[in-house]
Amino acid sequence: MSGLIPALDCSQLLNLCAAQCKPSARHVTTPAPQVDSPRRTMSADEAFVTLATNDSYAKGAMVLGQSLLNHRTTRKLVVLVGPHVAEPCRDALRSIFDEVLVVDVMDSGDAAHLSLMKRPDLGVTFTKLHCWSLTQYSKCVFMDADALVLSNIDELFEREELSAAPDPGWPDCFNSGVFVFRPSNETHEKLLAFCSENGSFDGGDQGVLNTFFNTWATADISKHLPFIYNLSSIAIYSYLPAFKQYGRDAKVVHFLGKMKPWNYSYDAQTGEVKGHCLSPDQCHLHPDYLLMWWRLYAQSVQPLLQQTYGDAPFDSGFADASAEGFKLHEDSKENQAPLAPPPQKVSSEERKLRWEAGQIDYMGDDSFDNIARKLDSFLK
Ligand SMILES: [Mn+2]
């Protein structure tokens, strides 16, 4: 099953089906990025800031940084790295970012909440709070390393602290994957004190920041960033008609959730992402955005890592026919074979286009049994 069939309730499903009956060919178009753009004239006291606590997130940070460069940002690029990020990764980061700063990981220590969230890795994102200590800058935009920029977003610097987009799960909270802030030692210290006194209601930085900046939801609408500055892949599938209407305006995609683009692999020969939707609960990532991420990685980041690692082995993320992941993918395809329409092989991209054009394969891939199985997997 591809990521076609979203997690919808019955009424949404009906809306969707009605929408499908009209011919519409909405799909994500790839903006043509300017690769290897010359170094920009820079605004020295404003910066985009991201965070990488391990080598995987470092790859994400490299893709994010490169996407900002490709869209010709005029601001500086800063990455905070944890002590475990390997030296060759730091070297690669240095060729994309203006500053690579090592910070100590500051765990929230709130293990109960963290396990509740089933995201034990979230504790380390407390390191994010360090971004307030970057007082060499007057204003910054923080972006998670699992974000990808689709167009120039320098206009975000016209906003004030704390500006952010609503969280798709609870829109009265902001999502802390993209936010505008003003570095300040005073705010930094207040945040740390607040954090140690009150903990975090979700065990992560988003809980802390939302209770600290607790007037965000009501006080000043100019601090609500439009959702297109932090479009989470989960939201795409929970409100597909809105994505069809507004998705083309997306400026930042945020690969929210457990599965990240770097958890897949990429076949550079065929240009296909491998392992997408091996299991239904991993299908949150929109295949077009996932492919965009991997193309950028293959074009600009992997060659950089190849250089900094030299002869030392590293996980390129590229699929190799002999690799275990590839075999797994092939095996799972074989297991699903009886469910698929016999010999005619349709790519998931093609199926999506057909679905969107109202050409739904009711007897095959899009059969009610398949849809029901998909819904069950989300509702269990
Ligand atoms: Mn994130």
Short mmCIF file of C-alpha atoms and ligand atoms in Angstrom, two decimals:
data_model
loop_
_atom_site.label_atom_id
_atom_site.label_comp_id
_atom_site.label_asym_id
_atom_site.label_seq_id
_atom_site.Cartn_x
_atom_site.Cartn_y
_atom_site.Cartn_z
CA MET A 1 0.00 0.00 0.00
CA SER A 2 1.30 3.42 -0.77
CA GLY A 3 0.59 6.57 1.22
CA LEU A 4 -2.51 7.18 -0.86
CA ILE A 5 -5.19 6.23 1.54
CA PRO A 6 -5.27 8.67 4.38
CA ALA A 7 -6.43 8.23 7.97
CA LEU A 8 -9.89 9.73 7.73
CA ASP A 9 -13.10 9.33 9.62
CA CYS A 10 -16.24 8.37 7.75
CA SER A 11 -17.46 11.91 7.05
CA GLN A 12 -14.04 12.99 5.84
CA LEU A 13 -13.89 9.91 3.67
CA LEU A 14 -17.23 10.82 2.11
CA ASN A 15 -16.06 14.38 1.49
CA LEU A 16 -12.93 13.04 -0.04
CA CYS A 17 -14.76 10.61 -2.30
CA ALA A 18 -17.04 13.41 -3.49
CA ALA A 19 -13.99 15.51 -4.23
CA GLN A 20 -12.42 12.62 -6.10
CA CYS A 21 -15.34 12.47 -8.53
CA LYS A 22 -14.37 15.81 -9.99
CA PRO A 23 -11.32 15.70 -12.17
CA SER A 24 -8.54 17.43 -10.36
CA ALA A 25 -4.88 16.91 -10.78
CA ARG A 26 -3.43 18.34 -7.62
CA HIS A 27 -0.03 17.03 -6.87
CA VAL A 28 3.10 18.46 -5.44
CA THR A 29 5.21 20.28 -7.95
CA THR A 30 8.92 20.46 -7.43
CA PRO A 31 10.12 24.05 -7.36
CA ALA A 32 13.29 24.34 -9.40
CA PRO A 33 16.01 25.00 -6.82
CA GLN A 34 19.08 27.01 -7.64
CA VAL A 35 21.84 24.58 -6.95
CA ASP A 36 25.27 25.73 -5.85
CA SER A 37 24.16 29.33 -5.66
CA PRO A 38 26.97 31.78 -5.01
CA ARG A 39 27.37 32.86 -1.38
CA ARG A 40 24.79 35.50 -0.66
CA THR A 41 25.05 39.03 0.56
CA MET A 42 24.24 38.49 4.17
CA SER A 43 22.33 40.10 6.90
CA ALA A 44 24.90 39.60 9.64
CA ASP A 45 22.78 39.84 12.75
CA GLU A 46 19.95 37.51 11.77
CA ALA A 47 20.18 33.74 11.37
CA PHE A 48 18.36 30.51 10.72
CA VAL A 49 19.19 28.08 13.52
CA THR A 50 18.83 24.31 13.63
CA LEU A 51 19.89 21.47 15.88
CA ALA A 52 21.53 18.07 15.28
CA THR A 53 21.97 15.74 18.23
CA ASN A 54 23.23 12.74 16.23
CA ASP A 55 24.55 11.86 12.78
CA SER A 56 21.09 11.14 11.36
CA TYR A 57 19.71 14.53 12.37
CA ALA A 58 22.95 16.02 11.07
CA LYS A 59 22.00 14.72 7.61
CA GLY A 60 18.60 16.34 8.06
CA ALA A 61 20.28 19.60 9.05
CA MET A 62 22.46 19.44 5.93
CA VAL A 63 19.43 18.99 3.67
CA LEU A 64 17.60 21.81 5.48
CA GLY A 65 20.63 24.13 5.27
CA GLN A 66 21.13 23.34 1.60
CA SER A 67 17.44 23.97 0.89
CA LEU A 68 17.77 27.42 2.50
CA LEU A 69 20.86 28.12 0.37
CA ASN A 70 19.17 26.91 -2.80
CA HIS A 71 16.38 29.38 -2.17
CA ARG A 72 18.92 32.15 -1.67
CA THR A 73 18.42 33.15 1.90
CA THR A 74 20.21 36.35 2.87
CA ARG A 75 20.51 35.28 6.51
CA LYS A 76 23.29 33.38 8.26
CA LEU A 77 22.97 29.66 8.91
CA VAL A 78 23.76 28.25 12.36
CA VAL A 79 23.65 24.64 13.52
CA LEU A 80 23.89 23.51 17.14
CA VAL A 81 25.42 20.03 17.36
CA GLY A 82 25.46 17.55 20.21
CA PRO A 83 28.75 16.03 21.40
CA HIS A 84 27.97 12.71 19.66
CA VAL A 85 27.91 14.09 16.13
CA ALA A 86 30.87 12.55 14.28
CA GLU A 87 33.72 14.76 13.12
CA PRO A 88 33.21 14.13 9.37
CA CYS A 89 29.55 15.12 9.81
CA ARG A 90 30.61 18.35 11.51
CA ASP A 91 33.00 19.00 8.63
CA ALA A 92 30.19 18.51 6.12
CA LEU A 93 27.96 20.82 8.19
CA ARG A 94 30.72 23.44 8.15
CA SER A 95 30.59 23.67 4.38
CA ILE A 96 26.86 24.49 4.46
CA PHE A 97 26.47 26.46 7.70
CA ASP A 98 28.18 29.67 8.72
CA GLU A 99 28.50 28.48 12.33
CA VAL A 100 28.66 24.95 13.77
CA LEU A 101 28.41 25.20 17.57
CA VAL A 102 28.79 22.23 19.91
CA VAL A 103 26.33 22.22 22.82
CA ASP A 104 25.83 19.79 25.70
CA VAL A 105 22.70 17.77 25.48
CA MET A 106 20.38 18.81 28.24
CA ASP A 107 17.90 16.07 28.96
CA SER A 108 14.56 16.97 30.50
CA GLY A 109 14.85 13.98 32.85
CA ASP A 110 11.09 13.64 32.68
CA ALA A 111 11.24 9.96 31.78
CA ALA A 112 7.59 9.18 32.62
CA HIS A 113 6.25 11.75 30.22
CA LEU A 114 8.75 10.81 27.59
CA SER A 115 7.82 7.16 27.65
CA LEU A 116 4.17 8.23 27.59
CA MET A 117 4.87 9.99 24.36
CA LYS A 118 6.75 6.92 23.12
CA ARG A 119 9.41 9.30 22.01
CA PRO A 120 12.37 8.77 24.34
CA ASP A 121 14.52 10.73 21.89
CA LEU A 122 12.56 13.92 22.53
CA GLY A 123 14.40 14.69 25.76
CA VAL A 124 17.47 15.79 23.89
CA THR A 125 15.53 18.45 22.04
CA PHE A 126 15.78 20.45 25.25
CA THR A 127 19.08 21.43 23.80
CA LYS A 128 16.94 23.70 21.67
CA LEU A 129 16.65 26.10 24.57
CA HIS A 130 20.34 26.86 24.06
CA CYS A 131 19.37 28.76 20.92
CA TRP A 132 18.34 31.71 23.12
CA SER A 133 22.01 32.14 24.08
CA LEU A 134 23.03 33.03 20.50
CA THR A 135 23.16 36.71 21.43
CA GLN A 136 25.52 37.56 18.54
CA TYR A 137 22.23 37.65 16.57
CA SER A 138 19.38 40.05 17.18
CA LYS A 139 16.71 37.80 15.72
CA CYS A 140 16.60 34.16 14.62
CA VAL A 141 14.30 31.61 13.06
CA PHE A 142 14.62 28.17 14.60
CA MET A 143 13.88 25.24 12.30
CA ASP A 144 13.89 21.53 13.16
CA ALA A 145 16.40 19.43 11.22
CA ASP A 146 13.49 17.36 9.89
CA ALA A 147 12.18 20.36 7.93
CA LEU A 148 12.66 21.13 4.25
CA VAL A 149 12.36 24.60 2.72
CA LEU A 150 10.47 24.87 -0.58
CA SER A 151 10.88 28.60 -1.25
CA ASN A 152 12.59 31.67 0.19
CA ILE A 153 11.21 32.37 3.68
CA ASP A 154 13.33 35.37 4.72
CA GLU A 155 10.12 37.32 5.31
CA LEU A 156 9.82 35.40 8.59
CA PHE A 157 12.35 37.86 10.04
CA GLU A 158 9.67 40.56 9.90
CA ARG A 159 7.87 38.67 12.69
CA GLU A 160 8.44 39.05 16.40
CA GLU A 161 9.18 36.60 19.24
CA LEU A 162 7.49 34.23 19.66
CA SER A 163 5.94 33.58 16.26
CA ALA A 164 5.06 30.03 15.24
CA ALA A 165 2.45 28.02 13.35
CA PRO A 166 -0.33 26.03 15.05
CA ASP A 167 0.31 22.41 15.94
CA PRO A 168 -1.90 20.11 13.84
CA GLY A 169 -2.71 17.96 16.88
CA TRP A 170 -3.83 20.83 19.16
CA PRO A 171 -4.07 24.10 17.26
CA ASP A 172 -4.16 26.24 20.44
CA CYS A 173 -0.56 25.15 20.88
CA PHE A 174 2.14 26.22 18.50
CA ASN A 175 4.40 23.66 16.86
CA SER A 176 7.98 24.23 17.97
CA GLY A 177 9.48 22.93 14.71
CA VAL A 178 9.60 26.45 13.22
CA PHE A 179 9.61 29.61 15.36
CA VAL A 180 10.88 33.18 15.36
CA PHE A 181 12.76 34.26 18.50
CA ARG A 182 15.08 36.90 19.90
CA PRO A 183 18.25 35.55 21.52
CA SER A 184 18.60 36.90 25.05
CA ASN A 185 20.54 35.63 28.05
CA GLU A 186 17.72 36.80 30.28
CA THR A 187 15.09 34.78 28.39
CA HIS A 188 17.48 31.82 28.23
CA GLU A 189 17.92 31.78 32.00
CA LYS A 190 14.20 32.25 32.60
CA LEU A 191 13.45 29.34 30.27
CA LEU A 192 15.91 27.05 32.03
CA ALA A 193 14.53 27.95 35.45
CA PHE A 194 10.96 27.55 34.21
CA CYS A 195 11.85 24.21 32.71
CA SER A 196 13.42 22.79 35.85
CA GLU A 197 10.56 24.03 38.05
CA ASN A 198 7.64 23.05 35.86
CA GLY A 199 8.92 20.28 33.60
CA SER A 200 7.12 19.79 30.33
CA PHE A 201 3.54 18.65 29.83
CA ASP A 202 4.54 16.58 26.81
CA GLY A 203 8.04 15.70 27.93
CA GLY A 204 9.57 17.74 25.11
CA ASP A 205 10.53 21.29 24.22
CA GLN A 206 7.14 22.03 22.68
CA GLY A 207 5.40 21.58 26.04
CA VAL A 208 7.85 23.88 27.82
CA LEU A 209 7.76 26.58 25.16
CA ASN A 210 3.96 26.58 25.00
CA THR A 211 3.59 27.02 28.76
CA PHE A 212 6.32 29.67 28.80
CA PHE A 213 4.91 31.66 25.86
CA ASN A 214 1.39 30.99 27.08
CA THR A 215 -0.36 33.94 25.45
CA TRP A 216 0.52 32.82 21.92
CA ALA A 217 -2.95 31.40 21.19
CA THR A 218 -4.88 34.54 22.07
CA ALA A 219 -2.78 37.69 22.41
CA ASP A 220 -1.47 38.67 18.97
CA ILE A 221 -2.56 37.17 15.66
CA SER A 222 0.62 38.45 13.94
CA LYS A 223 2.51 35.81 15.94
CA HIS A 224 0.49 33.05 14.29
CA LEU A 225 2.54 31.96 11.32
CA PRO A 226 0.47 30.63 8.43
CA PHE A 227 0.40 26.85 8.41
CA ILE A 228 2.32 26.83 5.08
CA TYR A 229 5.46 27.74 7.06
CA ASN A 230 5.26 24.47 8.97
CA LEU A 231 3.23 22.01 6.95
CA SER A 232 3.45 18.71 8.76
CA SER A 233 3.12 15.56 6.75
CA ILE A 234 0.60 14.19 9.26
CA ALA A 235 -1.75 17.12 8.60
CA ILE A 236 -1.75 16.36 4.88
CA TYR A 237 -3.46 13.06 5.46
CA SER A 238 -5.80 14.19 8.22
CA TYR A 239 -7.36 16.91 6.00
CA LEU A 240 -6.62 15.99 2.41
CA PRO A 241 -9.13 18.43 0.80
CA ALA A 242 -7.39 21.37 2.56
CA PHE A 243 -4.04 20.08 1.36
CA LYS A 244 -5.42 19.98 -2.19
CA GLN A 245 -6.65 23.55 -1.84
CA TYR A 246 -3.67 25.13 -0.09
CA GLY A 247 -0.81 22.63 -0.33
CA ARG A 248 0.66 24.27 -3.44
CA ASP A 249 1.52 27.33 -1.33
CA ALA A 250 3.58 25.34 1.17
CA LYS A 251 6.91 26.97 1.99
CA VAL A 252 8.21 24.59 4.63
CA VAL A 253 7.51 20.87 4.99
CA HIS A 254 8.05 19.38 8.44
CA PHE A 255 8.52 15.60 8.57
CA LEU A 256 6.81 15.31 11.94
CA GLY A 257 6.61 11.93 13.68
CA LYS A 258 8.69 8.88 14.28
CA MET A 259 9.66 8.06 10.70
CA LYS A 260 12.07 10.57 9.16
CA PRO A 261 13.22 10.80 5.54
CA TRP A 262 16.64 9.42 6.55
CA ASN A 263 14.97 6.25 7.90
CA TYR A 264 14.24 5.26 4.31
CA SER A 265 16.79 4.51 1.65
CA TYR A 266 17.15 5.78 -1.87
CA ASP A 267 17.98 4.05 -5.10
CA ALA A 268 20.07 6.63 -6.92
CA GLN A 269 19.86 4.59 -10.15
CA THR A 270 16.07 4.57 -10.40
CA GLY A 271 15.49 7.72 -8.32
CA GLU A 272 13.10 5.84 -6.03
CA VAL A 273 12.71 6.00 -2.29
CA LYS A 274 12.90 2.48 -0.88
CA GLY A 275 10.89 1.10 1.98
CA HIS A 276 8.17 3.74 1.91
CA CYS A 277 5.07 2.25 3.45
CA LEU A 278 6.57 -1.06 4.39
CA SER A 279 4.00 -1.01 7.15
CA PRO A 280 0.84 1.12 7.09
CA ASP A 281 1.56 3.12 10.25
CA GLN A 282 4.73 4.43 8.63
CA CYS A 283 2.95 6.09 5.72
CA HIS A 284 2.71 9.60 7.13
CA LEU A 285 5.25 11.13 4.81
CA HIS A 286 3.96 12.48 1.53
CA PRO A 287 5.83 10.59 -1.20
CA ASP A 288 6.49 13.74 -3.28
CA TYR A 289 8.09 15.64 -0.39
CA LEU A 290 10.01 12.52 0.64
CA LEU A 291 11.39 12.28 -2.88
CA MET A 292 12.30 15.99 -2.86
CA TRP A 293 14.25 15.46 0.35
CA TRP A 294 16.14 12.50 -1.11
CA ARG A 295 16.89 14.25 -4.38
CA LEU A 296 18.43 17.17 -2.53
CA TYR A 297 20.34 14.76 -0.31
CA ALA A 298 21.64 12.78 -3.30
CA GLN A 299 22.57 15.90 -5.23
CA SER A 300 24.26 18.03 -2.57
CA VAL A 301 24.72 16.22 0.74
CA GLN A 302 25.89 12.71 -0.06
CA PRO A 303 28.80 13.96 -2.23
CA LEU A 304 29.84 16.19 0.67
CA LEU A 305 29.79 13.27 3.12
CA GLN A 306 31.70 11.15 0.64
CA GLN A 307 34.38 13.83 0.71
CA THR A 308 34.58 14.30 4.49
CA TYR A 309 34.49 10.54 5.24
CA GLY A 310 37.03 9.71 2.53
CA ASP A 311 37.80 6.00 2.74
CA ALA A 312 36.03 5.53 6.08
CA PRO A 313 32.68 3.75 5.81
CA PHE A 314 29.49 5.70 6.45
CA ASP A 315 25.76 5.19 6.04
CA SER A 316 25.02 6.94 2.77
CA GLY A 317 21.36 5.92 2.90
CA PHE A 318 21.61 4.70 -0.67
CA ALA A 319 19.95 1.40 -1.41
CA ASP A 320 22.17 -1.43 -2.48
CA ALA A 321 20.58 -4.46 -4.12
CA SER A 322 22.51 -6.74 -1.79
CA ALA A 323 21.56 -4.81 1.35
CA GLU A 324 19.16 -6.19 3.91
CA GLY A 325 16.72 -3.29 3.65
CA PHE A 326 16.28 -3.84 -0.05
CA LYS A 327 15.60 -7.55 0.42
CA LEU A 328 13.08 -6.74 3.12
CA HIS A 329 11.32 -4.39 0.76
CA GLU A 330 11.23 -6.98 -2.00
CA ASP A 331 10.05 -9.72 0.37
CA SER A 332 7.21 -7.62 1.66
CA LYS A 333 6.16 -6.89 -1.91
CA GLU A 334 6.06 -10.60 -2.61
CA ASN A 335 3.96 -11.23 0.47
CA GLN A 336 1.46 -8.64 -0.69
CA ALA A 337 1.36 -10.03 -4.21
CA PRO A 338 -2.00 -11.83 -3.95
CA LEU A 339 -3.68 -8.49 -2.98
CA ALA A 340 -2.25 -6.52 -5.88
CA PRO A 341 -3.80 -6.48 -9.34
CA PRO A 342 -1.97 -9.16 -11.33
CA PRO A 343 0.81 -8.29 -13.76
CA GLN A 344 0.25 -4.59 -14.56
CA LYS A 345 2.61 -2.66 -12.29
CA VAL A 346 1.54 0.87 -11.42
CA SER A 347 3.89 3.13 -9.46
CA SER A 348 2.58 4.69 -6.28
CA GLU A 349 2.95 8.11 -7.91
CA GLU A 350 0.85 7.03 -10.88
CA ARG A 351 -1.77 5.51 -8.57
CA LYS A 352 -1.96 8.75 -6.63
CA LEU A 353 -2.48 10.78 -9.81
CA ARG A 354 -5.19 8.37 -10.96
CA TRP A 355 -6.87 8.50 -7.56
CA GLU A 356 -6.81 12.30 -7.66
CA ALA A 357 -8.25 12.30 -11.17
CA GLY A 358 -11.12 10.15 -9.98
CA GLN A 359 -9.82 7.01 -11.69
CA ILE A 360 -10.08 4.82 -8.66
CA ASP A 361 -9.17 1.18 -8.96
CA TYR A 362 -12.15 -0.11 -6.98
CA MET A 363 -11.45 -3.74 -7.79
CA GLY A 364 -7.70 -3.64 -7.16
CA ASP A 365 -5.37 -1.46 -5.13
CA ASP A 366 -8.11 0.93 -4.04
CA SER A 367 -10.62 -1.80 -3.19
CA PHE A 368 -12.73 -1.36 -0.09
CA ASP A 369 -10.83 -4.19 1.61
CA ASN A 370 -7.58 -2.31 1.13
CA ILE A 371 -9.07 0.98 2.32
CA ALA A 372 -10.61 -0.71 5.35
CA ARG A 373 -7.30 -2.35 6.21
CA LYS A 374 -5.60 1.02 5.94
CA LEU A 375 -8.18 2.75 8.15
CA ASP A 376 -7.99 -0.07 10.70
CA SER A 377 -4.27 0.35 10.92
CA PHE A 378 -4.70 4.01 11.82
CA LEU A 379 -7.61 3.45 14.22
CA LYS A 380 -6.19 0.53 16.19
MN MN B 1 10.50 17.93 14.00
#
